[in-house]
Amino acid sequence: MSPDRQDDYLERVKAEIRLEADAARTRAPLPRRDPPPRRPRSTQGDGIERERLDYSIAELSGPHYIAFVDHVFRAVLKRQPDDAGSTMQIRLLAAGAPKAEVIGNLRWSPEGRRIGTRIRGLLPRYVLAKLARLPVIGYALQWGIAFAGLPVLLRHQRAADTSVAAGFNTIADAQRDAGHRLDEVQATLRTEHDRRSDELRGEIRRLQLRVDDLERRAHEFQLRADSLEGRTGAAAHELGELRQYVHAANHWIASLQRSLGDLEEGAAAERDSADAFAASLPEDEGVAAARRERHRAWSAALAERLPQAASVLDLGSGDGAWPEALAERGFDAVGVEANAHLVARAKAGRVAQGDPAAALARCADAGLDAISVSASVLAADPAATVELLGHARRALKPSGWLALRCEREPHRLAAVDGDATRWSAWLAATGFQTPAIVRDGDAAIVLARRGAGGP
């Protein structure tokens, strides 16, 4: 036997003995001291220890076949094996060459000599491996090595037998342990199976009771359905009659809606006709001149109480004569009038057509310096009048004024309540400060300042 093969065999036996020792320590651990920690070796993530240049031959010859060649390339040449070099060394191993020869080929190659890796005990084994290739001397040398290695082979054989016996004992112990664990698992599974079976049987009994209860209820429901089926015919007959009544009521409601629409259209047409008639009424020139003079006096009285360019909203502007008088005083005055025919007569952009009360309700809080209201706008309903005066207080600034005009307007068909004293009491009652009345014959304007409290 060659020295290299003897070493391989010894390494395998040692490895088996180490495994048996580890298994024995696992079964009966003994106290031992941990070896000192090794200094970490620097690598670059590819498993090659580039800084290490000293190995023993046993460290390199442990792996076999391709793993052995790969390991030697990494340790001796510090790189991954190339295809050609790896194939050459594997062929040598397949031809029966010892591992020492493969290691030596790489170590004393030009690349290996340049790197200079030291491998303890390699040189004599490499020389013997090369001499064994000589025709005559090599054959005799191999016989001599084999004869000299017979005692070692016998010792290795006895160690192998002992190792195999220890392995069998370990396997037998493992089988016994596995049998005990299997019995425990089977017992646990049987117990769990019995418990789950009992639970399942109990659940089945509960489900059966539930099914019986459902069947009883289904029978009761069937009886009730049979009872209700007898009533369905009469109900269907009554439903048919009710459907006829509903159709008749729908027809009547549709007719009523059409009638209401016709009435609303007629009322709108009548209102428009009345507005057109009122707008066409002539006004005496002397009365018109007196009205213009009165408006100039009232606008002067209002100018004494308001700042320049004050914002004024006039409700019930008629033909726009009063907003024009306010504008001549420098106020930013606009009006709202419900009669579209009178709005057409007013100066463009000065009077808008619409409901005066609704326009006031849309005004922002505390946004106006003054609000002028024609007595013709105030409704006969006291509640509506109070609501309009409340909106006026809300829309006026804290220092704002309300001007209530009580005069006979030329284009109003309805009688106007021109009692200034009565309206003055209304303003005082709705939160305005003590009103002042500026009279002009049978006409008057009531000037009242917004009260301090409330919105």
CSV table of C-alpha atoms in Angstrom, one decimal:
chain,number,residue,atom,x,y,z
A,1,MET,CA,0.0,0.0,0.0
A,2,SER,CA,1.3,3.4,-0.9
A,3,PRO,CA,1.9,6.0,2.0
A,4,ASP,CA,-0.7,8.3,0.5
A,5,ARG,CA,-3.4,5.5,0.6
A,6,GLN,CA,-2.3,4.6,4.1
A,7,ASP,CA,-2.8,8.2,5.1
A,8,ASP,CA,-6.2,8.4,3.5
A,9,TYR,CA,-7.3,5.2,5.3
A,10,LEU,CA,-6.0,6.5,8.6
A,11,GLU,CA,-7.8,9.8,8.1
A,12,ARG,CA,-11.1,8.0,7.5
A,13,VAL,CA,-10.7,5.8,10.5
A,14,LYS,CA,-9.9,8.8,12.7
A,15,ALA,CA,-12.9,10.6,11.4
A,16,GLU,CA,-15.2,7.7,12.3
A,17,ILE,CA,-13.7,7.4,15.7
A,18,ARG,CA,-14.3,11.2,16.2
A,19,LEU,CA,-17.9,10.7,15.2
A,20,GLU,CA,-18.3,7.9,17.7
A,21,ALA,CA,-16.7,10.0,20.4
A,22,ASP,CA,-19.1,12.9,19.7
A,23,ALA,CA,-22.1,10.5,19.8
A,24,ALA,CA,-20.9,9.1,23.1
A,25,ARG,CA,-20.4,12.6,24.6
A,26,THR,CA,-24.0,13.5,23.4
A,27,ARG,CA,-25.4,10.4,25.3
A,28,ALA,CA,-23.4,11.0,28.4
A,29,PRO,CA,-21.8,14.5,28.3
A,30,LEU,CA,-18.7,15.0,30.3
A,31,PRO,CA,-17.4,18.3,31.6
A,32,ARG,CA,-14.7,19.7,29.3
A,33,ARG,CA,-12.9,22.9,28.7
A,34,ASP,CA,-13.6,24.8,25.5
A,35,PRO,CA,-10.6,25.3,23.3
A,36,PRO,CA,-9.3,28.9,22.9
A,37,PRO,CA,-11.0,30.7,20.1
A,38,ARG,CA,-9.1,30.7,16.8
A,39,ARG,CA,-8.0,33.9,15.2
A,40,PRO,CA,-10.4,34.7,12.2
A,41,ARG,CA,-8.9,34.3,8.8
A,42,SER,CA,-9.5,36.9,6.3
A,43,THR,CA,-11.4,35.9,3.1
A,44,GLN,CA,-13.1,37.7,0.3
A,45,GLY,CA,-16.4,35.9,0.5
A,46,ASP,CA,-15.3,33.1,-1.9
A,47,GLY,CA,-13.9,30.6,0.7
A,48,ILE,CA,-10.3,31.2,-0.3
A,49,GLU,CA,-7.9,32.0,2.7
A,50,ARG,CA,-5.6,34.2,0.7
A,51,GLU,CA,-3.4,35.2,3.7
A,52,ARG,CA,-2.7,31.6,4.8
A,53,LEU,CA,0.4,30.0,3.3
A,54,ASP,CA,1.1,27.1,5.7
A,55,TYR,CA,-0.8,23.7,5.6
A,56,SER,CA,-0.3,20.1,6.6
A,57,ILE,CA,-0.8,17.4,4.1
A,58,ALA,CA,-3.6,15.9,6.2
A,59,GLU,CA,-5.6,19.2,5.9
A,60,LEU,CA,-5.5,19.1,2.1
A,61,SER,CA,-6.1,15.3,1.5
A,62,GLY,CA,-9.3,15.0,3.6
A,63,PRO,CA,-11.9,15.6,0.7
A,64,HIS,CA,-12.2,13.2,-2.2
A,65,TYR,CA,-12.5,13.3,-6.0
A,66,ILE,CA,-13.7,16.7,-7.4
A,67,ALA,CA,-14.0,18.2,-3.9
A,68,PHE,CA,-10.4,17.3,-3.2
A,69,VAL,CA,-9.1,18.9,-6.5
A,70,ASP,CA,-11.2,22.1,-5.8
A,71,HIS,CA,-9.9,22.3,-2.2
A,72,VAL,CA,-6.2,22.0,-3.3
A,73,PHE,CA,-6.6,24.7,-6.0
A,74,ARG,CA,-8.1,27.1,-3.4
A,75,ALA,CA,-5.4,26.3,-0.8
A,76,VAL,CA,-2.3,26.1,-2.9
A,77,LEU,CA,-3.0,28.4,-5.9
A,78,LYS,CA,-5.5,30.7,-4.0
A,79,ARG,CA,-8.0,30.6,-6.8
A,80,GLN,CA,-10.9,28.7,-8.3
A,81,PRO,CA,-9.8,25.7,-10.5
A,82,ASP,CA,-9.9,26.2,-14.2
A,83,ASP,CA,-11.6,23.5,-16.4
A,84,ALA,CA,-8.4,22.3,-18.1
A,85,GLY,CA,-6.3,22.0,-14.9
A,86,SER,CA,-9.2,20.4,-12.9
A,87,THR,CA,-9.8,17.8,-15.6
A,88,MET,CA,-6.1,16.9,-15.7
A,89,GLN,CA,-5.8,16.3,-12.0
A,90,ILE,CA,-9.1,14.3,-11.8
A,91,ARG,CA,-7.8,12.0,-14.6
A,92,LEU,CA,-4.7,11.4,-12.5
A,93,LEU,CA,-6.8,10.4,-9.5
A,94,ALA,CA,-8.9,8.2,-11.8
A,95,ALA,CA,-5.7,6.5,-13.0
A,96,GLY,CA,-4.7,5.6,-9.4
A,97,ALA,CA,-2.3,8.4,-8.7
A,98,PRO,CA,-2.0,9.3,-4.9
A,99,LYS,CA,-3.3,12.6,-3.6
A,100,ALA,CA,0.3,13.6,-2.7
A,101,GLU,CA,1.2,13.6,-6.4
A,102,VAL,CA,-1.8,15.9,-7.3
A,103,ILE,CA,-0.9,18.3,-4.4
A,104,GLY,CA,2.8,18.3,-5.5
A,105,ASN,CA,1.9,18.9,-9.2
A,106,LEU,CA,0.1,22.1,-8.2
A,107,ARG,CA,2.6,23.2,-5.5
A,108,TRP,CA,5.7,22.9,-7.8
A,109,SER,CA,4.0,24.3,-10.9
A,110,PRO,CA,5.2,27.7,-12.0
A,111,GLU,CA,2.1,29.3,-10.5
A,112,GLY,CA,2.5,27.4,-7.2
A,113,ARG,CA,6.2,28.2,-6.9
A,114,ARG,CA,5.4,31.9,-7.4
A,115,ILE,CA,2.8,31.8,-4.6
A,116,GLY,CA,5.1,29.7,-2.3
A,117,THR,CA,2.5,27.8,-0.2
A,118,ARG,CA,4.3,25.6,2.5
A,119,ILE,CA,2.9,22.1,2.9
A,120,ARG,CA,4.4,20.1,5.7
A,121,GLY,CA,5.4,16.5,4.8
A,122,LEU,CA,4.6,16.9,1.1
A,123,LEU,CA,8.1,16.7,-0.4
A,124,PRO,CA,9.1,13.1,0.5
A,125,ARG,CA,5.6,11.7,-0.5
A,126,TYR,CA,5.7,13.6,-3.7
A,127,VAL,CA,9.2,12.2,-4.5
A,128,LEU,CA,8.0,8.7,-3.7
A,129,ALA,CA,4.9,9.1,-5.9
A,130,LYS,CA,7.1,10.2,-8.8
A,131,LEU,CA,9.6,7.4,-8.3
A,132,ALA,CA,6.8,4.9,-8.3
A,133,ARG,CA,6.1,5.8,-11.9
A,134,LEU,CA,9.6,4.4,-13.0
A,135,PRO,CA,9.3,1.1,-14.9
A,136,VAL,CA,11.4,-1.3,-12.6
A,137,ILE,CA,12.4,0.8,-9.6
A,138,GLY,CA,8.9,2.1,-9.2
A,139,TYR,CA,7.4,-1.4,-9.1
A,140,ALA,CA,9.8,-2.6,-6.5
A,141,LEU,CA,9.4,0.6,-4.5
A,142,GLN,CA,5.6,0.1,-4.5
A,143,TRP,CA,6.0,-3.5,-3.2
A,144,GLY,CA,8.3,-2.4,-0.5
A,145,ILE,CA,6.0,0.4,0.7
A,146,ALA,CA,3.0,-2.1,0.6
A,147,PHE,CA,5.0,-4.7,2.7
A,148,ALA,CA,6.1,-2.1,5.2
A,149,GLY,CA,2.6,-0.8,5.6
A,150,LEU,CA,1.1,-4.2,6.5
A,151,PRO,CA,1.1,-3.6,10.3
A,152,VAL,CA,-0.5,-0.3,9.8
A,153,LEU,CA,-3.2,-1.8,7.6
A,154,LEU,CA,-3.9,-4.4,10.3
A,155,ARG,CA,-4.1,-1.8,13.0
A,156,HIS,CA,-6.4,0.2,10.8
A,157,GLN,CA,-8.6,-2.8,10.1
A,158,ARG,CA,-9.0,-3.5,13.8
A,159,ALA,CA,-9.9,0.1,14.4
A,160,ALA,CA,-12.4,0.0,11.6
A,161,ASP,CA,-14.0,-3.1,13.0
A,162,THR,CA,-14.3,-1.4,16.4
A,163,SER,CA,-15.7,1.8,14.7
A,164,VAL,CA,-18.3,-0.3,12.8
A,165,ALA,CA,-19.4,-2.1,16.0
A,166,ALA,CA,-19.7,1.2,17.8
A,167,GLY,CA,-21.8,2.5,14.9
A,168,PHE,CA,-24.1,-0.5,15.1
A,169,ASN,CA,-24.5,0.0,18.8
A,170,THR,CA,-25.3,3.7,18.2
A,171,ILE,CA,-27.9,2.7,15.6
A,172,ALA,CA,-29.5,0.2,17.9
A,173,ASP,CA,-29.7,2.8,20.7
A,174,ALA,CA,-31.2,5.3,18.3
A,175,GLN,CA,-33.7,2.6,17.1
A,176,ARG,CA,-34.7,1.9,20.7
A,177,ASP,CA,-35.1,5.6,21.4
A,178,ALA,CA,-37.1,6.1,18.2
A,179,GLY,CA,-39.4,3.1,19.3
A,180,HIS,CA,-40.0,4.6,22.7
A,181,ARG,CA,-40.8,8.0,21.1
A,182,LEU,CA,-43.1,6.4,18.6
A,183,ASP,CA,-45.0,4.5,21.3
A,184,GLU,CA,-45.4,7.8,23.2
A,185,VAL,CA,-46.6,9.6,20.1
A,186,GLN,CA,-49.1,6.8,19.3
A,187,ALA,CA,-50.4,6.9,22.8
A,188,THR,CA,-50.9,10.6,22.6
A,189,LEU,CA,-52.6,10.3,19.2
A,190,ARG,CA,-54.9,7.6,20.6
A,191,THR,CA,-55.9,9.8,23.6
A,192,GLU,CA,-56.4,12.8,21.3
A,193,HIS,CA,-58.4,10.7,18.9
A,194,ASP,CA,-60.7,9.4,21.7
A,195,ARG,CA,-61.2,13.0,23.0
A,196,ARG,CA,-62.0,14.3,19.6
A,197,SER,CA,-64.3,11.4,18.9
A,198,ASP,CA,-66.3,12.2,22.1
A,199,GLU,CA,-66.5,15.8,21.1
A,200,LEU,CA,-67.7,14.9,17.6
A,201,ARG,CA,-70.3,12.5,19.0
A,202,GLY,CA,-71.6,15.3,21.3
A,203,GLU,CA,-71.7,17.8,18.4
A,204,ILE,CA,-73.6,15.3,16.3
A,205,ARG,CA,-76.2,14.8,19.1
A,206,ARG,CA,-76.6,18.6,19.4
A,207,LEU,CA,-77.0,18.9,15.6
A,208,GLN,CA,-79.6,16.1,15.6
A,209,LEU,CA,-81.6,18.0,18.3
A,210,ARG,CA,-81.3,21.1,16.2
A,211,VAL,CA,-82.5,19.3,13.1
A,212,ASP,CA,-85.5,17.9,15.0
A,213,ASP,CA,-86.3,21.4,16.2
A,214,LEU,CA,-86.1,22.8,12.7
A,215,GLU,CA,-88.3,20.1,11.4
A,216,ARG,CA,-90.9,20.9,14.1
A,217,ARG,CA,-90.8,24.6,13.2
A,218,ALA,CA,-91.0,23.8,9.5
A,219,HIS,CA,-94.2,21.8,10.2
A,220,GLU,CA,-95.6,24.8,12.1
A,221,PHE,CA,-94.7,27.1,9.3
A,222,GLN,CA,-96.4,24.8,6.8
A,223,LEU,CA,-99.6,24.9,8.9
A,224,ARG,CA,-99.4,28.7,9.0
A,225,ALA,CA,-98.8,28.9,5.3
A,226,ASP,CA,-101.8,26.7,4.6
A,227,SER,CA,-103.8,29.1,6.8
A,228,LEU,CA,-102.5,32.2,5.1
A,229,GLU,CA,-103.1,30.6,1.7
A,230,GLY,CA,-106.8,30.7,2.4
A,231,ARG,CA,-106.6,34.4,3.1
A,232,THR,CA,-104.6,35.2,0.0
A,233,GLY,CA,-107.6,35.0,-2.3
A,234,ALA,CA,-109.6,37.5,-0.4
A,235,ALA,CA,-106.6,39.8,-0.1
A,236,ALA,CA,-105.9,39.5,-3.8
A,237,HIS,CA,-109.5,40.6,-4.5
A,238,GLU,CA,-109.2,43.5,-2.1
A,239,LEU,CA,-105.8,44.4,-3.6
A,240,GLY,CA,-107.4,44.6,-7.1
A,241,GLU,CA,-110.1,46.9,-5.9
A,242,LEU,CA,-107.5,49.0,-4.1
A,243,ARG,CA,-105.4,49.2,-7.3
A,244,GLN,CA,-108.4,50.6,-9.2
A,245,TYR,CA,-108.9,53.2,-6.4
A,246,VAL,CA,-105.2,54.2,-6.6
A,247,HIS,CA,-105.4,54.6,-10.4
A,248,ALA,CA,-108.5,56.7,-10.1
A,249,ALA,CA,-106.8,58.8,-7.3
A,250,ASN,CA,-103.7,59.2,-9.5
A,251,HIS,CA,-105.8,60.4,-12.4
A,252,TRP,CA,-107.6,62.9,-10.1
A,253,ILE,CA,-104.3,64.2,-8.6
A,254,ALA,CA,-102.9,64.7,-12.1
A,255,SER,CA,-106.0,66.6,-13.1
A,256,LEU,CA,-105.7,68.7,-10.0
A,257,GLN,CA,-102.1,69.5,-10.6
A,258,ARG,CA,-102.9,70.6,-14.2
A,259,SER,CA,-105.7,72.7,-12.8
A,260,LEU,CA,-103.4,74.3,-10.2
A,261,GLY,CA,-100.8,75.0,-12.9
A,262,ASP,CA,-103.5,76.7,-15.0
A,263,LEU,CA,-104.5,78.7,-12.0
A,264,GLU,CA,-101.0,79.7,-11.2
A,265,GLU,CA,-100.4,80.7,-14.8
A,266,GLY,CA,-103.7,82.7,-14.8
A,267,ALA,CA,-102.7,84.4,-11.5
A,268,ALA,CA,-99.3,85.3,-12.9
A,269,ALA,CA,-100.9,86.6,-16.0
A,270,GLU,CA,-103.4,88.7,-13.9
A,271,ARG,CA,-100.5,90.0,-11.8
A,272,ASP,CA,-98.6,91.0,-14.8
A,273,SER,CA,-101.7,92.7,-16.3
A,274,ALA,CA,-102.2,94.5,-13.0
A,275,ASP,CA,-98.6,95.6,-12.9
A,276,ALA,CA,-98.8,96.8,-16.5
A,277,PHE,CA,-101.9,98.7,-15.7
A,278,ALA,CA,-100.4,100.3,-12.6
A,279,ALA,CA,-97.3,101.3,-14.5
A,280,SER,CA,-99.4,102.9,-17.2
A,281,LEU,CA,-101.3,105.2,-14.8
A,282,PRO,CA,-100.4,108.8,-15.5
A,283,GLU,CA,-98.9,111.1,-12.8
A,284,ASP,CA,-99.7,114.7,-12.5
A,285,GLU,CA,-96.7,116.9,-13.3
A,286,GLY,CA,-97.2,118.9,-10.1
A,287,VAL,CA,-97.4,115.8,-8.0
A,288,ALA,CA,-94.2,114.5,-9.7
A,289,ALA,CA,-92.3,117.7,-9.0
A,290,ALA,CA,-93.4,117.7,-5.4
A,291,ARG,CA,-92.3,114.1,-5.1
A,292,ARG,CA,-88.8,114.9,-6.5
A,293,GLU,CA,-88.5,117.9,-4.1
A,294,ARG,CA,-89.5,115.6,-1.2
A,295,HIS,CA,-87.0,113.0,-2.2
A,296,ARG,CA,-84.2,115.6,-2.3
A,297,ALA,CA,-85.1,116.7,1.2
A,298,TRP,CA,-85.3,113.2,2.6
A,299,SER,CA,-81.9,112.2,0.9
A,300,ALA,CA,-80.4,115.3,2.5
A,301,ALA,CA,-81.7,114.2,6.0
A,302,LEU,CA,-80.2,110.8,5.4
A,303,ALA,CA,-76.9,112.2,4.2
A,304,GLU,CA,-76.5,114.0,7.6
A,305,ARG,CA,-76.6,110.6,9.3
A,306,LEU,CA,-74.5,108.4,6.9
A,307,PRO,CA,-70.9,108.5,5.7
A,308,GLN,CA,-70.0,109.5,2.1
A,309,ALA,CA,-70.5,106.8,-0.5
A,310,ALA,CA,-72.5,104.8,1.9
A,311,SER,CA,-74.1,101.6,0.6
A,312,VAL,CA,-77.9,101.8,0.5
A,313,LEU,CA,-80.4,99.1,-0.4
A,314,ASP,CA,-83.9,100.3,-1.4
A,315,LEU,CA,-86.8,97.9,-1.2
A,316,GLY,CA,-89.9,98.7,-3.3
A,317,SER,CA,-88.1,101.2,-5.6
A,318,GLY,CA,-91.1,101.7,-8.1
A,319,ASP,CA,-89.8,103.6,-11.2
A,320,GLY,CA,-86.4,104.2,-9.5
A,321,ALA,CA,-86.9,107.9,-8.6
A,322,TRP,CA,-85.9,107.5,-5.0
A,323,PRO,CA,-82.7,105.4,-5.7
A,324,GLU,CA,-81.8,108.1,-8.3
A,325,ALA,CA,-82.2,110.8,-5.6
A,326,LEU,CA,-79.9,108.8,-3.3
A,327,ALA,CA,-77.3,108.3,-6.0
A,328,GLU,CA,-77.3,112.1,-6.6
A,329,ARG,CA,-76.2,112.5,-3.0
A,330,GLY,CA,-73.2,110.3,-3.6
A,331,PHE,CA,-74.6,107.1,-2.1
A,332,ASP,CA,-74.0,103.7,-3.6
A,333,ALA,CA,-77.7,103.0,-4.0
A,334,VAL,CA,-79.4,100.0,-5.6
A,335,GLY,CA,-83.1,99.0,-5.5
A,336,VAL,CA,-85.3,96.0,-5.8
A,337,GLU,CA,-88.8,96.2,-7.3
A,338,ALA,CA,-91.4,93.4,-7.9
A,339,ASN,CA,-93.2,95.1,-10.9
A,340,ALA,CA,-91.1,94.3,-14.0
A,341,HIS,CA,-92.8,97.1,-16.0
A,342,LEU,CA,-91.6,99.7,-13.4
A,343,VAL,CA,-88.1,98.2,-13.5
A,344,ALA,CA,-88.1,98.7,-17.2
A,345,ARG,CA,-88.6,102.5,-16.6
A,346,ALA,CA,-85.8,102.8,-14.1
A,347,LYS,CA,-82.3,103.7,-15.0
A,348,ALA,CA,-80.3,100.7,-16.2
A,349,GLY,CA,-78.4,98.9,-13.5
A,350,ARG,CA,-80.1,100.9,-10.7
A,351,VAL,CA,-83.2,98.8,-9.9
A,352,ALA,CA,-83.4,95.0,-10.2
A,353,GLN,CA,-86.6,93.0,-10.6
A,354,GLY,CA,-87.4,90.5,-7.8
A,355,ASP,CA,-89.1,90.0,-4.4
A,356,PRO,CA,-87.8,92.8,-2.0
A,357,ALA,CA,-88.2,90.6,1.1
A,358,ALA,CA,-86.3,87.7,-0.4
A,359,ALA,CA,-83.5,90.0,-1.6
A,360,LEU,CA,-83.1,91.4,1.9
A,361,ALA,CA,-83.0,87.8,3.4
A,362,ARG,CA,-80.1,87.0,1.1
A,363,CYS,CA,-78.0,90.0,2.2
A,364,ALA,CA,-74.9,89.3,4.3
A,365,ASP,CA,-74.8,90.2,8.0
A,366,ALA,CA,-73.7,93.8,8.9
A,367,GLY,CA,-73.0,94.6,5.3
A,368,LEU,CA,-75.1,97.7,4.6
A,369,ASP,CA,-74.9,101.3,5.8
A,370,ALA,CA,-78.6,102.0,5.3
A,371,ILE,CA,-81.8,100.2,4.1
A,372,SER,CA,-84.7,102.1,2.6
A,373,VAL,CA,-88.1,100.5,2.7
A,374,SER,CA,-91.3,101.6,1.0
A,375,ALA,CA,-94.4,101.2,3.1
A,376,SER,CA,-95.9,99.4,0.1
A,377,VAL,CA,-93.5,96.5,0.7
A,378,LEU,CA,-94.6,95.9,4.3
A,379,ALA,CA,-97.2,93.1,4.2
A,380,ALA,CA,-100.6,93.2,5.9
A,381,ASP,CA,-99.4,90.1,7.9
A,382,PRO,CA,-97.7,91.4,11.1
A,383,ALA,CA,-95.5,88.3,11.4
A,384,ALA,CA,-94.1,88.9,7.9
A,385,THR,CA,-93.5,92.6,8.8
A,386,VAL,CA,-91.6,91.6,12.0
A,387,GLU,CA,-89.5,89.1,10.0
A,388,LEU,CA,-88.6,91.7,7.4
A,389,LEU,CA,-87.5,94.3,10.1
A,390,GLY,CA,-85.5,91.5,11.8
A,391,HIS,CA,-83.6,90.8,8.6
A,392,ALA,CA,-83.0,94.6,8.2
A,393,ARG,CA,-81.4,94.8,11.7
A,394,ARG,CA,-79.2,91.8,10.8
A,395,ALA,CA,-78.0,93.2,7.4
A,396,LEU,CA,-77.2,96.7,8.8
A,397,LYS,CA,-73.9,97.7,10.2
A,398,PRO,CA,-73.9,98.6,14.0
A,399,SER,CA,-74.1,102.3,13.0
A,400,GLY,CA,-76.5,101.7,10.1
A,401,TRP,CA,-79.9,103.4,9.5
A,402,LEU,CA,-83.3,102.3,8.4
A,403,ALA,CA,-85.4,104.7,6.3
A,404,LEU,CA,-89.1,103.9,6.1
A,405,ARG,CA,-90.9,105.9,3.3
A,406,CYS,CA,-94.6,106.6,3.9
A,407,GLU,CA,-95.9,108.3,0.8
A,408,ARG,CA,-98.6,107.8,-1.9
A,409,GLU,CA,-96.7,106.4,-4.8
A,410,PRO,CA,-98.0,107.0,-8.3
A,411,HIS,CA,-98.0,103.5,-9.7
A,412,ARG,CA,-99.4,101.5,-6.7
A,413,LEU,CA,-103.0,100.1,-7.0
A,414,ALA,CA,-103.2,99.0,-3.3
A,415,ALA,CA,-103.7,101.6,-0.6
A,416,VAL,CA,-100.5,102.3,1.3
A,417,ASP,CA,-100.5,102.6,5.1
A,418,GLY,CA,-98.9,106.0,5.5
A,419,ASP,CA,-99.3,106.4,9.3
A,420,ALA,CA,-95.6,107.3,10.1
A,421,THR,CA,-96.4,107.4,13.8
A,422,ARG,CA,-97.6,103.8,13.8
A,423,TRP,CA,-94.6,102.7,11.8
A,424,SER,CA,-92.3,104.5,14.2
A,425,ALA,CA,-93.8,102.5,17.1
A,426,TRP,CA,-93.2,99.3,15.1
A,427,LEU,CA,-89.5,100.2,14.6
A,428,ALA,CA,-89.0,101.0,18.3
A,429,ALA,CA,-90.7,97.7,19.2
A,430,THR,CA,-88.4,95.6,16.9
A,431,GLY,CA,-85.2,96.9,18.4
A,432,PHE,CA,-84.4,100.1,16.5
A,433,GLN,CA,-83.4,103.2,18.5
A,434,THR,CA,-85.8,106.1,18.9
A,435,PRO,CA,-87.0,106.9,15.4
A,436,ALA,CA,-87.2,110.4,14.0
A,437,ILE,CA,-90.0,111.4,11.6
A,438,VAL,CA,-89.4,113.9,8.8
A,439,ARG,CA,-92.7,115.0,7.4
A,440,ASP,CA,-93.7,116.6,4.1
A,441,GLY,CA,-97.4,117.3,4.0
A,442,ASP,CA,-99.2,114.0,4.2
A,443,ALA,CA,-96.0,112.1,3.4
A,444,ALA,CA,-93.2,111.3,5.9
A,445,ILE,CA,-90.0,109.3,6.2
A,446,VAL,CA,-89.1,107.5,9.5
A,447,LEU,CA,-85.4,107.4,10.2
A,448,ALA,CA,-84.3,104.8,12.9
A,449,ARG,CA,-80.8,103.7,13.9
A,450,ARG,CA,-79.9,100.1,14.3
A,451,GLY,CA,-80.1,99.1,18.0
A,452,ALA,CA,-76.9,98.0,19.8
A,453,GLY,CA,-78.1,94.6,21.1
A,454,GLY,CA,-78.8,91.5,19.2
A,455,PRO,CA,-78.0,90.5,15.5
